[in-house]
Coordinates of C-alpha atoms and ligand atoms in Angstrom, one line a residue:
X1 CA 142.4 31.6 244.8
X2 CA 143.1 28.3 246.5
X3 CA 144.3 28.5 250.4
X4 CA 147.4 27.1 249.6
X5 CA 147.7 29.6 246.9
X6 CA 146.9 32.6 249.4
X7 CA 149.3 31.7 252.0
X8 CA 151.7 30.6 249.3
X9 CA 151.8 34.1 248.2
X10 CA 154.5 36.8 249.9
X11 CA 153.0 39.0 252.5
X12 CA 153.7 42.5 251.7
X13 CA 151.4 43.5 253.9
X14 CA 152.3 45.1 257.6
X15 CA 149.8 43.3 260.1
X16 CA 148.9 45.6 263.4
X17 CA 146.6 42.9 264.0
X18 CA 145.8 39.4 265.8
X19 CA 148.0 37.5 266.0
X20 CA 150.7 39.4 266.8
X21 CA 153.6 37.1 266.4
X22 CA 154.2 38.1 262.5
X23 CA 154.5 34.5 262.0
X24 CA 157.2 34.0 263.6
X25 CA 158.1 33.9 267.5
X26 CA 161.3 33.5 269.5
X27 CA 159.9 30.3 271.6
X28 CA 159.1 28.2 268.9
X29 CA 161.9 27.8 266.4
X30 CA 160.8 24.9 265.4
X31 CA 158.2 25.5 262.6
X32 CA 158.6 21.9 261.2
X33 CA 156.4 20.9 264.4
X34 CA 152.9 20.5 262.9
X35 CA 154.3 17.4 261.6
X36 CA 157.1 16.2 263.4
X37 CA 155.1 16.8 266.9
X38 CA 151.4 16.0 265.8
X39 CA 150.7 12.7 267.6
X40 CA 147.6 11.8 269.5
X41 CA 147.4 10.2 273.0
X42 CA 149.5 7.3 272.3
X43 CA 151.2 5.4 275.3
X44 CA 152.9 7.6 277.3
X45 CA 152.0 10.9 275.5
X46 CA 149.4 11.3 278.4
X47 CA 145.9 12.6 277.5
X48 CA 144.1 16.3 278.0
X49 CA 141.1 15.2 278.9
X50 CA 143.0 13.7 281.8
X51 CA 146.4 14.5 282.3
X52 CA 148.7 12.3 284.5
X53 CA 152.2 13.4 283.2
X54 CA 153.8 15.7 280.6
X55 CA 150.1 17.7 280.3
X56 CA 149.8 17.7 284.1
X57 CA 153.7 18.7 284.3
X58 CA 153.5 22.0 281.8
X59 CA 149.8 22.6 283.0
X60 CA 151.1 22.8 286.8
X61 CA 154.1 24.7 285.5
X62 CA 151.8 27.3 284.1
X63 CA 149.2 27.5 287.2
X64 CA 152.1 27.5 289.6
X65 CA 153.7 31.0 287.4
X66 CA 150.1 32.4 287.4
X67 CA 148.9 31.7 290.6
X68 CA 146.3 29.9 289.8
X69 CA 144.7 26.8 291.7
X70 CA 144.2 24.9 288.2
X71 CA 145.4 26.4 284.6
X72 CA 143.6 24.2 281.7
X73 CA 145.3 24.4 278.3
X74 CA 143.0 25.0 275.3
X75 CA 144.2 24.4 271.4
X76 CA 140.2 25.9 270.6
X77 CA 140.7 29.3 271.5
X78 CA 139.6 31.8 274.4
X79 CA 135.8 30.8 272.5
X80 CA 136.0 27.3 273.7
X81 CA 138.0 28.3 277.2
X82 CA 134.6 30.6 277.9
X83 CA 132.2 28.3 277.1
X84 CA 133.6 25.3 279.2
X85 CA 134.1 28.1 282.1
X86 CA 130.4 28.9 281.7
X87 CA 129.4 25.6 281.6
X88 CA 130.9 24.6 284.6
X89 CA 129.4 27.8 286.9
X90 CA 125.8 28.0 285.1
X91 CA 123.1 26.0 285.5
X92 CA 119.3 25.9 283.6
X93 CA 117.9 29.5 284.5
X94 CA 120.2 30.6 286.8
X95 CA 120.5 34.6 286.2
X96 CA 123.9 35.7 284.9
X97 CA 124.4 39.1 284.4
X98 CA 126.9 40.0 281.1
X99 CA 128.3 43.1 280.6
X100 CA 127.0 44.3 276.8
X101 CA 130.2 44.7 275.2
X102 CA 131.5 40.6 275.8
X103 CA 132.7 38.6 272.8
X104 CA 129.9 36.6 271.0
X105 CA 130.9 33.6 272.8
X106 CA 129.6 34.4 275.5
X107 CA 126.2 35.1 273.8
X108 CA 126.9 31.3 272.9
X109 CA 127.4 30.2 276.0
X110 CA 124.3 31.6 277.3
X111 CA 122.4 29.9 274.8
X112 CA 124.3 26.6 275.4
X113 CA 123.9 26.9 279.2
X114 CA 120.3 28.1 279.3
X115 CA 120.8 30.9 281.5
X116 CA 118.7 33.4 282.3
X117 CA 120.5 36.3 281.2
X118 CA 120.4 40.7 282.0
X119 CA 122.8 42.7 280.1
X120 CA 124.8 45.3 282.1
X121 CA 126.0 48.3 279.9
X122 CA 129.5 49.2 280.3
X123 CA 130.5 53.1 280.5
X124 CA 131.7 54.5 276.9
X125 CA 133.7 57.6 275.6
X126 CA 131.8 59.1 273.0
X127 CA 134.7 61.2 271.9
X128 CA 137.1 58.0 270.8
X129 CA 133.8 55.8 270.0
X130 CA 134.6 53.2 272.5
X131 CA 133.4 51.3 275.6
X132 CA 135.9 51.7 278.7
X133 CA 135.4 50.4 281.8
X134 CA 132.7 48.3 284.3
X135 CA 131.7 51.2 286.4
X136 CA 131.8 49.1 290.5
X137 CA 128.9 51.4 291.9
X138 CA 126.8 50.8 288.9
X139 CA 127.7 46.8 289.1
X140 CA 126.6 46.7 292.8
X141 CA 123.2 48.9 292.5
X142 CA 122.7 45.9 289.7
X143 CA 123.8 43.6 292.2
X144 CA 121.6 44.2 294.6
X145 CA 118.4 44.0 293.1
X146 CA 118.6 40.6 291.4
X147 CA 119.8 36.9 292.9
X148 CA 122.7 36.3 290.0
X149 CA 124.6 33.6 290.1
X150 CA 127.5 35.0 288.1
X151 CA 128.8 38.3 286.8
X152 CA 130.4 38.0 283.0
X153 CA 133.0 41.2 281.8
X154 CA 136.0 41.7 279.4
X155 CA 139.1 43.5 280.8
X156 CA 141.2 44.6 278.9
X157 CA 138.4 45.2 276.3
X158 CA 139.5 45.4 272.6
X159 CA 140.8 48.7 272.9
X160 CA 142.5 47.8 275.7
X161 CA 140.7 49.6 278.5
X162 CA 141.4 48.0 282.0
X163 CA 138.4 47.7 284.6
X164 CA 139.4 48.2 288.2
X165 CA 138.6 44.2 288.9
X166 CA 140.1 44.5 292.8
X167 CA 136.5 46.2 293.1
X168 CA 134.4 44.5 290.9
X169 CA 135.8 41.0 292.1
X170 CA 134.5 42.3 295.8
X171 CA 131.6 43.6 295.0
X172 CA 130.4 40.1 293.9
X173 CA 132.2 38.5 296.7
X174 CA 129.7 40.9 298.7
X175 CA 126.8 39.4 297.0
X176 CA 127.9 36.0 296.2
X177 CA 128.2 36.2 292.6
X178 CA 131.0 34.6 290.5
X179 CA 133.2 36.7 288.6
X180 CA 133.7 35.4 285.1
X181 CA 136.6 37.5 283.2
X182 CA 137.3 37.1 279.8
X183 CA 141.0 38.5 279.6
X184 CA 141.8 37.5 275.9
X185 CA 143.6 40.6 274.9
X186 CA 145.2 40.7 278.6
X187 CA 147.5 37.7 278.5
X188 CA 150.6 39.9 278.5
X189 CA 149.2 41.5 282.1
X190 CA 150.9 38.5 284.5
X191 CA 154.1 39.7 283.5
X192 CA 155.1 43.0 283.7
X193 CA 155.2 45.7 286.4
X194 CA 154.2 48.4 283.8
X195 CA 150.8 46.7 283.0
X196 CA 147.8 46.0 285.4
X197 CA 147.9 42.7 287.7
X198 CA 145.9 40.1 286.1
X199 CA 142.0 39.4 286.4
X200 CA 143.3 36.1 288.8
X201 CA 145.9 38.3 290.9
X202 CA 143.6 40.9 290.7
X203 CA 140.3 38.2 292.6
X204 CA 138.3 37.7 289.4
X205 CA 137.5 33.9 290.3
X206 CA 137.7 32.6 286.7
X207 CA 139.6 34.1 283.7
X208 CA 140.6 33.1 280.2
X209 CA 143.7 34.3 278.1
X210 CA 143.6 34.1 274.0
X211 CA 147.3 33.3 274.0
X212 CA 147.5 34.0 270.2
X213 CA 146.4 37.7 269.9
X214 CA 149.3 39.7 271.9
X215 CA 151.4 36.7 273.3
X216 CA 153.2 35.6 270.0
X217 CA 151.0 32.0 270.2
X218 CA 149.8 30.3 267.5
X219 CA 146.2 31.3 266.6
X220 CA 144.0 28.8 269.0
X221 CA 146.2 28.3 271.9
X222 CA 144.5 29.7 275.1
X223 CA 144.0 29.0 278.8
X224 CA 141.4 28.9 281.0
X225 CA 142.2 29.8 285.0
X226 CA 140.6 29.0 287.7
X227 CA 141.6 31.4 291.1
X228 CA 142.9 29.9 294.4
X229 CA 139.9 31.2 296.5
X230 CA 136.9 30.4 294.3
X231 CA 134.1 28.6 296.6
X232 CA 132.0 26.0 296.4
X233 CA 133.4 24.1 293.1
X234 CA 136.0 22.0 292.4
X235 CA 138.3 22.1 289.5
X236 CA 137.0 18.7 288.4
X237 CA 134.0 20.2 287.5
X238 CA 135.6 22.6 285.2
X239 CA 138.0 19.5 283.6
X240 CA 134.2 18.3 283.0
X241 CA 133.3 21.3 281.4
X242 CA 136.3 21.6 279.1
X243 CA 136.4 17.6 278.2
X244 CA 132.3 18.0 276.9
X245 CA 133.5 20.8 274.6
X246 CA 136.8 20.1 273.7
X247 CA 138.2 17.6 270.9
X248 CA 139.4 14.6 271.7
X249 CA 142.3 15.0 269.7
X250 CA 144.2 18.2 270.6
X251 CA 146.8 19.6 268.9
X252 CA 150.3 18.7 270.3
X253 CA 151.8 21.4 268.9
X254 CA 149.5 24.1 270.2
X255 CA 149.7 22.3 273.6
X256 CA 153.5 22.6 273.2
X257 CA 153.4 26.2 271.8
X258 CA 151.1 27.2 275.0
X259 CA 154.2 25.8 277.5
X260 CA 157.3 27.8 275.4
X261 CA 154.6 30.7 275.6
X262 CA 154.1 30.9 278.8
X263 CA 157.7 29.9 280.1
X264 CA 158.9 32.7 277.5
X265 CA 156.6 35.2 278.9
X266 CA 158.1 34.4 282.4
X267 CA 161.8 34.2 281.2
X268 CA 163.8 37.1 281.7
X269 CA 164.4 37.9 277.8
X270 CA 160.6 37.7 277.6
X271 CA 159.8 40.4 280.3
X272 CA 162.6 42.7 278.6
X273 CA 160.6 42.2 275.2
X274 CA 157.5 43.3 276.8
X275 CA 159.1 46.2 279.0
X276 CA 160.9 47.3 275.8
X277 CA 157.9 47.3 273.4
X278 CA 155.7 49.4 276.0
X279 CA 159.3 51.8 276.2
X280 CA 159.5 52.2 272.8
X281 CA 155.7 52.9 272.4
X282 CA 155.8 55.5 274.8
X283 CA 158.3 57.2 273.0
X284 CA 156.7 57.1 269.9
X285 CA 153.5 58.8 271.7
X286 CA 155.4 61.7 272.4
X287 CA 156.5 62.1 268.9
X288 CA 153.2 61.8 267.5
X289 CA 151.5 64.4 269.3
X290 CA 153.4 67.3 267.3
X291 CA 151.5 66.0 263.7
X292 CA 147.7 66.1 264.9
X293 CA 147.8 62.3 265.9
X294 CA 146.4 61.7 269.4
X295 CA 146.7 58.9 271.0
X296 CA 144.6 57.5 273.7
X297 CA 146.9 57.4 277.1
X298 CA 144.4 56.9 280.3
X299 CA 145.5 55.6 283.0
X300 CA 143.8 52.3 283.0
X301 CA 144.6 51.9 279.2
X302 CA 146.6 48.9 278.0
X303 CA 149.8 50.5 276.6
X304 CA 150.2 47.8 273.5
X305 CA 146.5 48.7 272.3
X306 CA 147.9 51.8 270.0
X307 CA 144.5 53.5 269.3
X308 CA 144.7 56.8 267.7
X309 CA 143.0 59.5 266.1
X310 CA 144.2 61.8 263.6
X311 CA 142.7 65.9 263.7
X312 CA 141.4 66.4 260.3
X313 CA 140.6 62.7 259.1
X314 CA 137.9 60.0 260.1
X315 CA 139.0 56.9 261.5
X316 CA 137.8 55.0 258.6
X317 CA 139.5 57.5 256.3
X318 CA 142.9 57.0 258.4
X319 CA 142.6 53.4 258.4
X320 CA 142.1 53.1 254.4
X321 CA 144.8 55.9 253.6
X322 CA 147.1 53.8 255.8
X323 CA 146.1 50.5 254.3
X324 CA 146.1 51.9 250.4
X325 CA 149.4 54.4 250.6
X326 CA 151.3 52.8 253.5
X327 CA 150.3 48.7 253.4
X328 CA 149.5 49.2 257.5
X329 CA 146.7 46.9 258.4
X330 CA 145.0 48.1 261.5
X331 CA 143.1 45.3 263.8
X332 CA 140.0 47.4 264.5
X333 CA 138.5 50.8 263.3
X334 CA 135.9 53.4 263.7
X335 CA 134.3 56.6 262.6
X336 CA 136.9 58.2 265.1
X337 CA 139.8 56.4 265.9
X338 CA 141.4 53.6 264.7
X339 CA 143.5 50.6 266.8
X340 CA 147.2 49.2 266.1
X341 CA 147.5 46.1 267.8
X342 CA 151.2 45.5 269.4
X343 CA 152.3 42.3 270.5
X344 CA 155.2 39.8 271.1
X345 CA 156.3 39.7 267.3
X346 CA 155.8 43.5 267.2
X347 CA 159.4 45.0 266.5
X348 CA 161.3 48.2 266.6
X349 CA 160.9 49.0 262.8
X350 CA 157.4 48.0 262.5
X351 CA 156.7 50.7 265.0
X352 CA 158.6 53.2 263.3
X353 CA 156.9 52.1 259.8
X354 CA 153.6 52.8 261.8
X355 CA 154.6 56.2 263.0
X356 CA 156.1 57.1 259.7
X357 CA 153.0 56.6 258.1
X358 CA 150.8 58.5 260.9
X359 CA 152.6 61.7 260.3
X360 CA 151.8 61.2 256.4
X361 CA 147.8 61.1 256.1
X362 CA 146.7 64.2 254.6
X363 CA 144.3 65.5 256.6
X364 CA 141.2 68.3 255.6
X365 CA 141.4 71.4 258.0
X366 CA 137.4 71.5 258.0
X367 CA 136.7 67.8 259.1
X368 CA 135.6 67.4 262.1
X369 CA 134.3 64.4 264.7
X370 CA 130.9 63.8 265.5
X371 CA 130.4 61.7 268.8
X372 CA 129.7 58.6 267.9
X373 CA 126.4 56.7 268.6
X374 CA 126.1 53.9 270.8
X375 CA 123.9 50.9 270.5
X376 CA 120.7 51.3 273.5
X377 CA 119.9 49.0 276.0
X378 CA 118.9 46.1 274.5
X379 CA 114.8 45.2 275.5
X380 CA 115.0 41.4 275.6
X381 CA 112.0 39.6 274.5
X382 CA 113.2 35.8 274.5
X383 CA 116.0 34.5 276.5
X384 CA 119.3 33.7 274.2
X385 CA 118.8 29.9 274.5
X386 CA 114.7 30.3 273.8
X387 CA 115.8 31.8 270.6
X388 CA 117.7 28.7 268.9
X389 CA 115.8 26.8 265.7
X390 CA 112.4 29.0 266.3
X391 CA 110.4 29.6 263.5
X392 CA 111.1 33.0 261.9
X393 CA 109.7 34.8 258.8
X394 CA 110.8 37.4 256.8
X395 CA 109.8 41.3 256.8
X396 CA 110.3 44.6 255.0
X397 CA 112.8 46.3 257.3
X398 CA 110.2 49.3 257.7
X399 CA 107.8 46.8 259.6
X400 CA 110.0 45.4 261.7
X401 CA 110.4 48.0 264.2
X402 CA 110.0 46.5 268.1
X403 CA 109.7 43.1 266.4
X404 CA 111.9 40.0 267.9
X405 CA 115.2 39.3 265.8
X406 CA 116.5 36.5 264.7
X407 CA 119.8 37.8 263.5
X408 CA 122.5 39.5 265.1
X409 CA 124.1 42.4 264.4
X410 CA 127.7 41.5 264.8
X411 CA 130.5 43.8 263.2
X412 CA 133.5 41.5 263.2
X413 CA 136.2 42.4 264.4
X414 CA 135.4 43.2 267.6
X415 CA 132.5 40.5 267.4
X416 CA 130.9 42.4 269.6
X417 CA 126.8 41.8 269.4
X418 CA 124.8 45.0 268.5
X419 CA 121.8 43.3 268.2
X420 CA 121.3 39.5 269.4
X421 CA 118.4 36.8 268.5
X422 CA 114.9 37.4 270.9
X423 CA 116.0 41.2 271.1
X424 CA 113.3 43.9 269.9
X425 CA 114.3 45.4 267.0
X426 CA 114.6 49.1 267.6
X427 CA 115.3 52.2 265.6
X428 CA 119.0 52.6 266.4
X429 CA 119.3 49.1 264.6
X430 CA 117.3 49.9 261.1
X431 CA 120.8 51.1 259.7
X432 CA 122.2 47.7 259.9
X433 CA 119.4 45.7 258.8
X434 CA 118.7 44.8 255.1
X435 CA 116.0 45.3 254.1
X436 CA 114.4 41.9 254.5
X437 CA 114.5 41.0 258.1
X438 CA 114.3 37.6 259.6
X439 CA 111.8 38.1 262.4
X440 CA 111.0 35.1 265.2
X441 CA 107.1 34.4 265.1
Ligands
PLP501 C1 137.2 39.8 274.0 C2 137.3 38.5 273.2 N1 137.0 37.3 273.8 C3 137.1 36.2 273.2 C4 137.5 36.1 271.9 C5 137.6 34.7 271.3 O1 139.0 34.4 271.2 P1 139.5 33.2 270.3 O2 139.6 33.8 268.9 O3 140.8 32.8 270.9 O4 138.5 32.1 270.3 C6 137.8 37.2 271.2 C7 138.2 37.2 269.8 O5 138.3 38.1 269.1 C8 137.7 38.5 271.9 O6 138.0 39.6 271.2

């Protein structure tokens, strides 16, 4: 089927996913604006790659709300808003250390940059089959044994597990490392008093917001931030940075959808949508409980990240009983729980559609959970970037135990690597392999 076709078509379907707007959003009622606003820097319609009015204006507006000493707009996604970040704070072999579970843009940008990269393994909870947080003590024993340059995280993570980033952001101060934070599901955190403070408020010196998975943005807008008290570079190294990997023809309507985003966020009807979505999903918890469905409530967990588990059913049973019988579409999904992403655009009845439809799924009184397995420490054998256009051959996947990759491994969603190029091969990883391998000789 065409694409036109495809979109053409009515969407039955209930989306629990990126983005969450549920195309539609109450900051942009304007939909006609792909056309009737896409221009490129003609006279007076000033220019992103160096912004002397309107850009600089709704650019200054948005630092100034997040407290930030330079806000960049990006119409390429968070991808693009972490790769110009890493380019501007990484250098040819200086050592970056990246905690395992980042987005594989960041695996990109260590190739791009040429770093020379350690992976630092995040705690995980066996029980839901997910990573949580950056454990500080761990971070600084790390720390301390190695000259980095710059320290690379996610918080929220996927799931919506919140690192404690006062601690991690001065534990690197300590030692002199930057901290990089990619905060694309956290772009909701600036603005309310029942979430955490953001990476910025929070001292990460650099962070990055995907404004289009829980903000109601169009798919591409993001920002990249750049803290008040980050030393020894100056924000026009980082409009460098973006302006190498950016177009040169940005999309003026994403740039204006990231401005009605942000100043919606900040308005006083945007706060109440936020305050009343995490209400209403509270609620909703409690109900739950009394059918089997368990919902993950730490205290450091992002409220809008629904992820649940039902007694009696695997998560990948729940998430295709949902899909087939109830038309829910969940964002992410595992042998244990399965995650309902919640959003600007997410309302009142499509949280009652959701709940419905937990209470439904049968469930068999004898199943029950195994922990789940987690990927080991990865034993790297080439750096990221020494990996790109090497000669590679292929192998029966019974010989290529130990030998260097030249795949990834990348389940997608979350895009999280479980196996990256110039890694050895171990046996944790045969299960995911074909059986002919591409091997790097
Ligand atoms: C943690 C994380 N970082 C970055 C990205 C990239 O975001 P974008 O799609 O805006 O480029 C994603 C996308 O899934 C992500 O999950």
């Amino acid at each position: 089927m065409s694409i036109i076709k495809l979109l053409s078509k009515k969407n039955e379907r209930i989306l629990f996913t990126t983005p969450s707007h549920f195309q539609k959003a109450p900051f942009c009622n304007n939909l006609d604006c792909f056309y009737k606003w896409d221009y490129s820097e003609i006279d007076g319609f000033d220019n992103l790659a160096n912004p002397k009015n309107s850009i600089l204006v709704a650019q200054g507006k948005v630092s100034d709300i997040l407290g930030t000493k330079q806000t960049f707009f990006i119409t390429q996604g968070a991808t693009t808003a972490i790769l110009a970040a890493m380019k501007a704070i990484i250098n040819i072999n200086d050592k970056v250390l990246v905690a395992r579970n980042c987005h594989k843009s960041v695996f990109n940008g260590l190739v791009l940059t040429m770093a020379n990269t350690s992976w630092f393994m995040p705690e995980i909870n066996e029980d839901w089959g997910i990573y949580t947080v950056i454990d500080p003590n761990k971070l600084e024993a790390t720390l301390k044994l190695d000259n980095y340059k710059v320290f690379i995280m996610t918080s929220p993570t996927y799931e919506g597990i919140n690192s404690d980033i006062r601690k991690i952001a001065a534990i690197c101060k300590k030692y002199g490392v930057y901290l990089l934070i990619d905060e694309a599901h956290g772009s909701l955190n600036a603005f309310s008093d029942k979430l955490c403070d953001s990476a910025i408020k929070q001292g990460a010196d650099i962070s990055v917001n995907s404004l289009h998975k829980t903000a109601g943005a169009l798919n591409q807008c993001a920002i990249l931030n750049i803290s008040p008290n980050i030393q020894n570079i100056d924000t026009d190294t980082f409009q460098k940075s973006v302006n190498l990997i950016h177009t040169t023809s940005p999309s003026y309507p994403l740039l204006s959808n990231i401005e009605a985003c942000i100043s919606y966020l900040n308005s006083k009807e945007g706060k109440n949508e936020i305050d009343g979505l995490i209400n209403e999903i509270s609620k909703f918890q409690k109900e739950l409980q009394r059918f089997g469905v368990e919902l993950y409530e730490e205290e450091n967990h992002d409220p809008l990240k629904i992820l649940v588990r039902k007694n009696g059913v695997s998560g990948f049973d729940l998430s295709e009983t949902m899909f087939d019988k109830f038309n829910i579409e969940d964002e992410l999904n595992n042998s244990i729980s399965c995650l309902y992403l919640c959003g600007i655009g997410t309302s009142k009845q499509k949280l009652e559609k959701l709940k419905n439809a937990l209470k439904k799924v049968p469930i068999n009184q004898s199943f029950e959970f195994q922990k789940a397995d987690f990927q080991p420490f990865p034993l790297l054998k080439l750096q990221p970037f020494e990996t790109f256009n090497k000669k590679y051959i292929y192998i029966n996947k019974q010989d290529s135990l130990l030998k260097i990759s030249n795949k990834m491994i990348l389940p997608y969603p979350p895009g999280i690597g479980l196996l990256y190029p110039g890694e050895a091969i171990q046996k944790w990883h045969l299960d995911y392999l074909n059986n002919d391998v591409e091997i790097i000789v």
